[in-house]
Short mmCIF file of C-alpha atoms and ligand atoms in Angstrom, two decimals:
data_model
loop_
_atom_site.label_atom_id
_atom_site.label_comp_id
_atom_site.label_asym_id
_atom_site.label_seq_id
_atom_site.Cartn_x
_atom_site.Cartn_y
_atom_site.Cartn_z
CA MET V 1 -82.14 -1.75 -77.45
CA ILE V 2 -83.14 1.44 -76.29
CA ILE V 3 -82.82 3.20 -73.44
CA ALA V 4 -84.43 6.01 -71.41
CA ILE V 5 -83.67 7.96 -69.15
CA ASP V 6 -85.86 10.32 -66.65
CA GLY V 7 -84.91 13.55 -63.83
CA PRO V 8 -85.94 16.53 -62.89
CA ALA V 9 -83.85 19.89 -64.26
CA ALA V 10 -80.29 19.63 -64.47
CA SER V 11 -79.95 16.54 -62.95
CA GLY V 12 -77.02 15.33 -65.11
CA LYS V 13 -79.85 13.06 -67.45
CA GLY V 14 -78.18 14.89 -70.86
CA THR V 15 -74.58 14.49 -70.00
CA LEU V 16 -75.48 10.66 -68.97
CA ALA V 17 -77.24 9.91 -72.09
CA ARG V 18 -74.39 11.30 -74.32
CA ARG V 19 -71.64 9.37 -72.28
CA ILE V 20 -74.36 6.59 -72.70
CA ALA V 21 -74.73 7.91 -76.39
CA ASP V 22 -71.69 7.27 -77.26
CA TYR V 23 -70.24 4.34 -75.67
CA TYR V 24 -72.59 1.73 -76.97
CA HIS V 25 -72.64 3.64 -80.34
CA LEU V 26 -76.80 4.05 -80.22
CA ALA V 27 -78.24 7.10 -81.42
CA LEU V 28 -79.33 10.32 -79.30
CA LEU V 29 -82.07 12.54 -78.73
CA ASP V 30 -82.52 15.39 -76.49
CA THR V 31 -86.51 14.84 -75.99
CA GLY V 32 -86.26 18.43 -73.91
CA LEU V 33 -84.68 20.23 -77.11
CA THR V 34 -88.85 19.59 -78.64
CA TYR V 35 -90.99 21.08 -76.27
CA ARG V 36 -87.61 24.10 -76.42
CA ALA V 37 -88.25 24.57 -79.40
CA VAL V 38 -92.28 25.68 -79.68
CA ALA V 39 -91.67 27.48 -76.74
CA TYR V 40 -87.84 29.97 -78.64
CA GLU V 41 -90.70 29.45 -81.02
CA MET V 42 -93.21 30.87 -79.55
CA LEU V 43 -91.43 33.22 -77.64
CA GLN V 44 -90.34 34.89 -81.33
CA ARG V 45 -93.52 35.51 -82.38
CA GLY V 46 -94.97 36.94 -79.13
CA TRP V 47 -97.47 34.66 -78.66
CA PRO V 48 -98.62 33.74 -75.17
CA LEU V 49 -97.26 30.44 -74.05
CA ASP V 50 -100.77 28.92 -73.38
CA ASP V 51 -102.16 30.35 -77.01
CA GLU V 52 -102.72 26.15 -78.12
CA ALA V 53 -103.43 27.14 -81.16
CA HIS V 54 -100.13 28.54 -82.58
CA ALA V 55 -98.39 26.46 -79.79
CA ILE V 56 -99.53 23.49 -81.43
CA ALA V 57 -99.48 24.33 -85.23
CA ALA V 58 -95.62 25.12 -83.83
CA ALA V 59 -94.72 21.93 -82.63
CA ARG V 60 -96.10 20.53 -85.70
CA GLN V 61 -93.02 21.77 -87.17
CA VAL V 62 -90.23 20.63 -84.83
CA ASP V 63 -87.51 18.73 -87.19
CA LEU V 64 -86.00 17.07 -85.91
CA GLY V 65 -82.67 17.15 -87.29
CA ALA V 66 -82.65 20.75 -86.97
CA LEU V 67 -82.43 21.54 -83.73
CA ASP V 68 -80.46 23.50 -82.56
CA ARG V 69 -78.16 22.85 -79.11
CA GLU V 70 -77.19 26.33 -78.68
CA THR V 71 -80.21 28.42 -79.30
CA LEU V 72 -82.28 26.55 -77.52
CA SER V 73 -79.93 25.65 -74.68
CA ALA V 74 -80.57 29.16 -72.95
CA HIS V 75 -81.90 28.95 -69.06
CA GLU V 76 -84.46 31.27 -70.07
CA ILE V 77 -87.08 29.20 -72.26
CA ALA V 78 -86.72 26.30 -70.19
CA ASP V 79 -89.20 27.86 -68.01
CA ALA V 80 -91.68 28.55 -71.25
CA ALA V 81 -90.68 25.34 -72.95
CA SER V 82 -92.19 24.36 -69.49
CA LYS V 83 -94.98 25.61 -70.29
CA VAL V 84 -95.70 24.79 -74.25
CA ALA V 85 -95.48 21.48 -72.16
CA VAL V 86 -98.04 21.66 -70.15
CA ILE V 87 -100.42 21.24 -74.11
CA PRO V 88 -101.86 17.35 -74.37
CA GLU V 89 -101.97 18.49 -77.97
CA VAL V 90 -98.26 19.88 -78.29
CA ARG V 91 -96.68 17.06 -76.16
CA ARG V 92 -98.87 13.91 -78.89
CA ILE V 93 -96.98 15.31 -81.82
CA LEU V 94 -94.18 16.08 -79.88
CA VAL V 95 -93.98 12.19 -78.76
CA GLU V 96 -95.13 10.95 -82.02
CA LYS V 97 -91.65 12.51 -83.60
CA GLN V 98 -89.62 11.45 -80.64
CA ARG V 99 -90.53 7.47 -80.44
CA ALA V 100 -89.95 7.93 -84.31
CA PHE V 101 -86.48 7.99 -83.80
CA ALA V 102 -87.01 5.78 -81.08
CA ARG V 103 -87.54 3.13 -84.39
CA ASN V 104 -84.09 4.14 -85.17
CA PRO V 105 -82.84 0.28 -85.92
CA ALA V 106 -79.65 0.86 -84.29
CA GLY V 107 -81.18 2.03 -81.34
CA ALA V 108 -81.59 4.72 -79.60
CA VAL V 109 -81.18 7.01 -75.37
CA LEU V 110 -83.46 9.06 -75.34
CA ASP V 111 -83.93 11.40 -72.52
CA GLY V 112 -86.51 13.98 -71.03
CA ARG V 113 -89.11 14.03 -68.08
CA ASP V 114 -92.53 11.13 -69.87
CA ILE V 115 -90.17 8.54 -71.44
CA GLY V 116 -89.82 5.82 -69.29
CA THR V 117 -93.46 6.23 -68.72
CA VAL V 118 -95.13 7.82 -72.04
CA VAL V 119 -92.39 8.11 -74.89
CA CYS V 120 -90.76 4.02 -74.58
CA PRO V 121 -92.74 2.35 -72.19
CA ASP V 122 -90.82 -1.57 -73.42
CA ALA V 123 -87.27 0.52 -73.32
CA ASP V 124 -84.48 -1.79 -71.62
CA VAL V 125 -83.12 0.06 -69.50
CA LYS V 126 -85.00 2.93 -67.55
CA LEU V 127 -83.22 5.52 -65.55
CA TYR V 128 -84.59 7.54 -63.25
CA VAL V 129 -81.38 10.53 -62.83
CA THR V 130 -82.32 12.33 -59.66
CA ALA V 131 -80.30 14.92 -56.86
CA SER V 132 -80.93 17.08 -54.38
CA ALA V 133 -82.47 21.15 -55.78
CA GLU V 134 -79.05 22.77 -54.74
CA VAL V 135 -76.64 20.17 -55.73
CA ARG V 136 -78.15 21.00 -59.30
CA ALA V 137 -78.65 24.57 -59.23
CA GLY V 138 -74.93 24.24 -58.16
CA ARG V 139 -74.55 23.17 -61.76
CA ARG V 140 -76.75 24.62 -63.44
CA LEU V 141 -74.77 28.07 -62.18
CA ARG V 142 -71.53 26.75 -63.36
CA ASP V 143 -73.28 26.34 -66.64
CA ILE V 144 -74.57 29.10 -67.13
CA GLU V 145 -71.41 30.98 -66.08
CA SER V 146 -68.48 28.94 -68.33
CA ARG V 147 -70.43 29.75 -71.02
CA GLY V 148 -70.30 33.14 -70.00
CA GLY V 149 -73.31 34.44 -68.02
CA ARG V 150 -73.74 35.20 -64.81
CA ALA V 151 -76.66 34.48 -63.26
CA ASP V 152 -77.62 33.72 -58.74
CA PHE V 153 -77.59 30.66 -57.19
CA ALA V 154 -81.43 31.35 -55.69
CA GLU V 155 -82.57 32.61 -58.48
CA ILE V 156 -81.78 30.07 -60.70
CA LEU V 157 -83.00 27.32 -57.34
CA ALA V 158 -85.85 28.87 -56.71
CA ASP V 159 -86.91 28.63 -61.49
CA ILE V 160 -86.02 24.82 -61.07
CA VAL V 161 -87.93 23.69 -58.02
CA HIS V 162 -90.89 25.79 -59.26
CA ARG V 163 -90.09 23.81 -62.79
CA ASP V 164 -89.72 20.80 -61.45
CA GLU V 165 -93.77 21.12 -59.60
CA ARG V 166 -94.84 22.17 -63.28
CA ASP V 167 -93.05 19.00 -65.03
CA MET V 168 -94.33 16.76 -62.01
CA GLY V 169 -97.71 18.14 -61.95
CA ARG V 170 -99.42 18.66 -64.28
CA ALA V 171 -102.13 15.84 -65.67
CA ASP V 172 -100.46 14.96 -69.27
CA SER V 173 -97.43 12.49 -68.53
CA PRO V 174 -96.20 13.84 -65.42
CA LEU V 175 -92.00 13.15 -63.55
CA LYS V 176 -92.49 10.88 -61.88
CA PRO V 177 -89.97 7.35 -62.59
CA ALA V 178 -91.45 4.33 -64.42
CA ALA V 179 -92.09 1.75 -62.27
CA ASP V 180 -89.65 -0.30 -63.21
CA ALA V 181 -86.93 2.56 -63.52
CA HIS V 182 -83.85 1.93 -62.08
CA LEU V 183 -83.01 5.30 -59.70
CA LEU V 184 -80.10 6.70 -60.00
CA ASP V 185 -79.22 9.99 -57.25
CA THR V 186 -76.10 11.66 -58.60
CA SER V 187 -75.37 14.79 -55.41
CA GLU V 188 -72.35 13.55 -54.29
CA MET V 189 -71.12 12.18 -57.52
CA GLY V 190 -69.34 13.22 -60.12
CA ILE V 191 -69.67 12.83 -63.73
CA GLU V 192 -67.29 9.91 -63.66
CA ALA V 193 -69.06 8.04 -61.23
CA ALA V 194 -72.18 8.52 -63.00
CA PHE V 195 -71.77 6.82 -65.58
CA LEU V 196 -69.70 3.68 -64.38
CA ALA V 197 -72.60 3.39 -62.41
CA ALA V 198 -75.62 3.96 -65.10
CA LYS V 199 -73.14 1.78 -67.92
CA ALA V 200 -73.26 -1.43 -64.62
CA ILE V 201 -76.96 -0.85 -64.87
CA VAL V 202 -77.18 -0.88 -68.43
CA ASP V 203 -75.02 -3.74 -68.31
CA ASP V 204 -76.86 -6.42 -65.57
CA ALA V 205 -79.36 -5.18 -67.70
CA LEU V 206 -78.36 -6.81 -71.53
CA ALA V 207 -77.27 -9.98 -69.24
CA LYS V 208 -79.94 -10.47 -67.86
CA ARG V 209 -81.48 -10.10 -71.20
CA ASP V 210 -79.21 -11.75 -72.97
CA LYS V 211 -79.85 -14.71 -70.33
CA ALA V 212 -83.50 -15.33 -70.73
N1 ADP W 1 -72.80 13.83 -62.09
C1 ADP W 1 -72.20 15.24 -62.25
N2 ADP W 1 -71.50 15.72 -61.83
C2 ADP W 1 -71.25 17.27 -61.80
N3 ADP W 1 -71.94 17.81 -62.51
C3 ADP W 1 -72.90 16.81 -63.39
C4 ADP W 1 -73.02 15.75 -63.00
N4 ADP W 1 -74.29 15.34 -64.46
C5 ADP W 1 -73.93 16.73 -65.14
N5 ADP W 1 -73.31 18.31 -64.36
C6 ADP W 1 -72.82 19.11 -65.22
O1 ADP W 1 -74.43 19.83 -64.70
C7 ADP W 1 -74.99 20.47 -65.54
C8 ADP W 1 -76.26 20.41 -66.57
O2 ADP W 1 -76.15 18.72 -66.35
P1 ADP W 1 -77.00 18.23 -67.93
O3 ADP W 1 -76.39 16.43 -68.81
O4 ADP W 1 -77.44 19.26 -68.57
O5 ADP W 1 -79.02 17.78 -67.09
P2 ADP W 1 -80.08 17.55 -67.21
O6 ADP W 1 -79.77 17.43 -69.19
O7 ADP W 1 -80.25 16.83 -67.23
O8 ADP W 1 -80.77 19.30 -67.53
C9 ADP W 1 -73.94 20.78 -67.33
O9 ADP W 1 -72.79 21.51 -66.88
C10 ADP W 1 -73.03 19.22 -66.45
O10 ADP W 1 -71.52 19.51 -66.91
N1 CDP W 2 -89.13 14.44 -72.22
C1 CDP W 2 -90.16 15.81 -72.04
C2 CDP W 2 -88.46 16.28 -71.95
C3 CDP W 2 -89.03 18.13 -71.34
N2 CDP W 2 -90.17 17.95 -70.70
C4 CDP W 2 -90.47 19.89 -70.50
O1 CDP W 2 -89.67 20.36 -71.17
C5 CDP W 2 -89.05 21.52 -70.23
C6 CDP W 2 -87.32 21.82 -70.94
O2 CDP W 2 -87.18 19.98 -70.91
P1 CDP W 2 -85.06 20.29 -71.17
O3 CDP W 2 -85.04 19.38 -70.30
O4 CDP W 2 -84.49 20.45 -71.62
O5 CDP W 2 -84.73 20.86 -69.43
P2 CDP W 2 -83.70 20.41 -68.55
O6 CDP W 2 -83.72 19.34 -67.60
O7 CDP W 2 -82.09 20.67 -69.16
O8 CDP W 2 -83.63 22.08 -67.65
C7 CDP W 2 -89.37 20.78 -69.09
O9 CDP W 2 -89.26 21.16 -67.35
C8 CDP W 2 -90.25 19.66 -68.90
O10 CDP W 2 -91.70 20.41 -68.74
C9 CDP W 2 -91.17 17.56 -70.83
O11 CDP W 2 -91.75 18.12 -70.60
N3 CDP W 2 -91.01 16.53 -71.25
#
């Protein structure tokens, strides 16, 4: 079974993906970390983010087994990730690695921006998780503060809106719900309620699949 979870920044897709993977005993890949790994390498080396040759070389080096969430999760890396993510050859290389992961015989949950549309168009279940930009900015702010960081709500909100625009507006694999995705607006749902709503969608899809 493959479950595809997409959505804009800080919509809660990673949290949901983890809960679903645990519950259904599926392997989990946060594909955002693969774009963040490329961005991190570019920033570390001081290469401009639009240096395609170096970004492509960095994408080839990405090892799915060695993605360091702690380092890559930094809010500052997110914007750089969305800049390297517009380079088609970077996407092609990373999507190939993500598809190999999705072939895990135990089944897999992948979360990102283009999982239901490009990486796994035949996924058994597709979820598109959203929440208002203000709610998402509030969640990201609490996230940063809970890790001892400091941030400003207005700045985070502007960052999120700007990044969503870049992700939705790019020519290659823009962020959008797949035609057959189930929309889940979590603006007024806590983590547990969002999980239960997602679980109901997955269980329903599995029941229909088993009947067919
Ligand atoms: N439904 C929810 N209600 C409240 N907070 C949430 C919810 N879903 C996720 N969060 C919190 O919001 C922050 C961002 O969630 P995350 O799963 O990292 O989002 P994404 O992967 O979409 O960027 C995290 O701190 C997470 O604990
Ligand atoms: N499948 C994916 C996943 C991430 N990305 C890019 O990587 C950036 C960081 O993704 P992320 O999922 O780690 O970001 P958050 O939603 O956690 O803030 C996004 O803004 C996208 O530009 C992508 O293009 N395709």
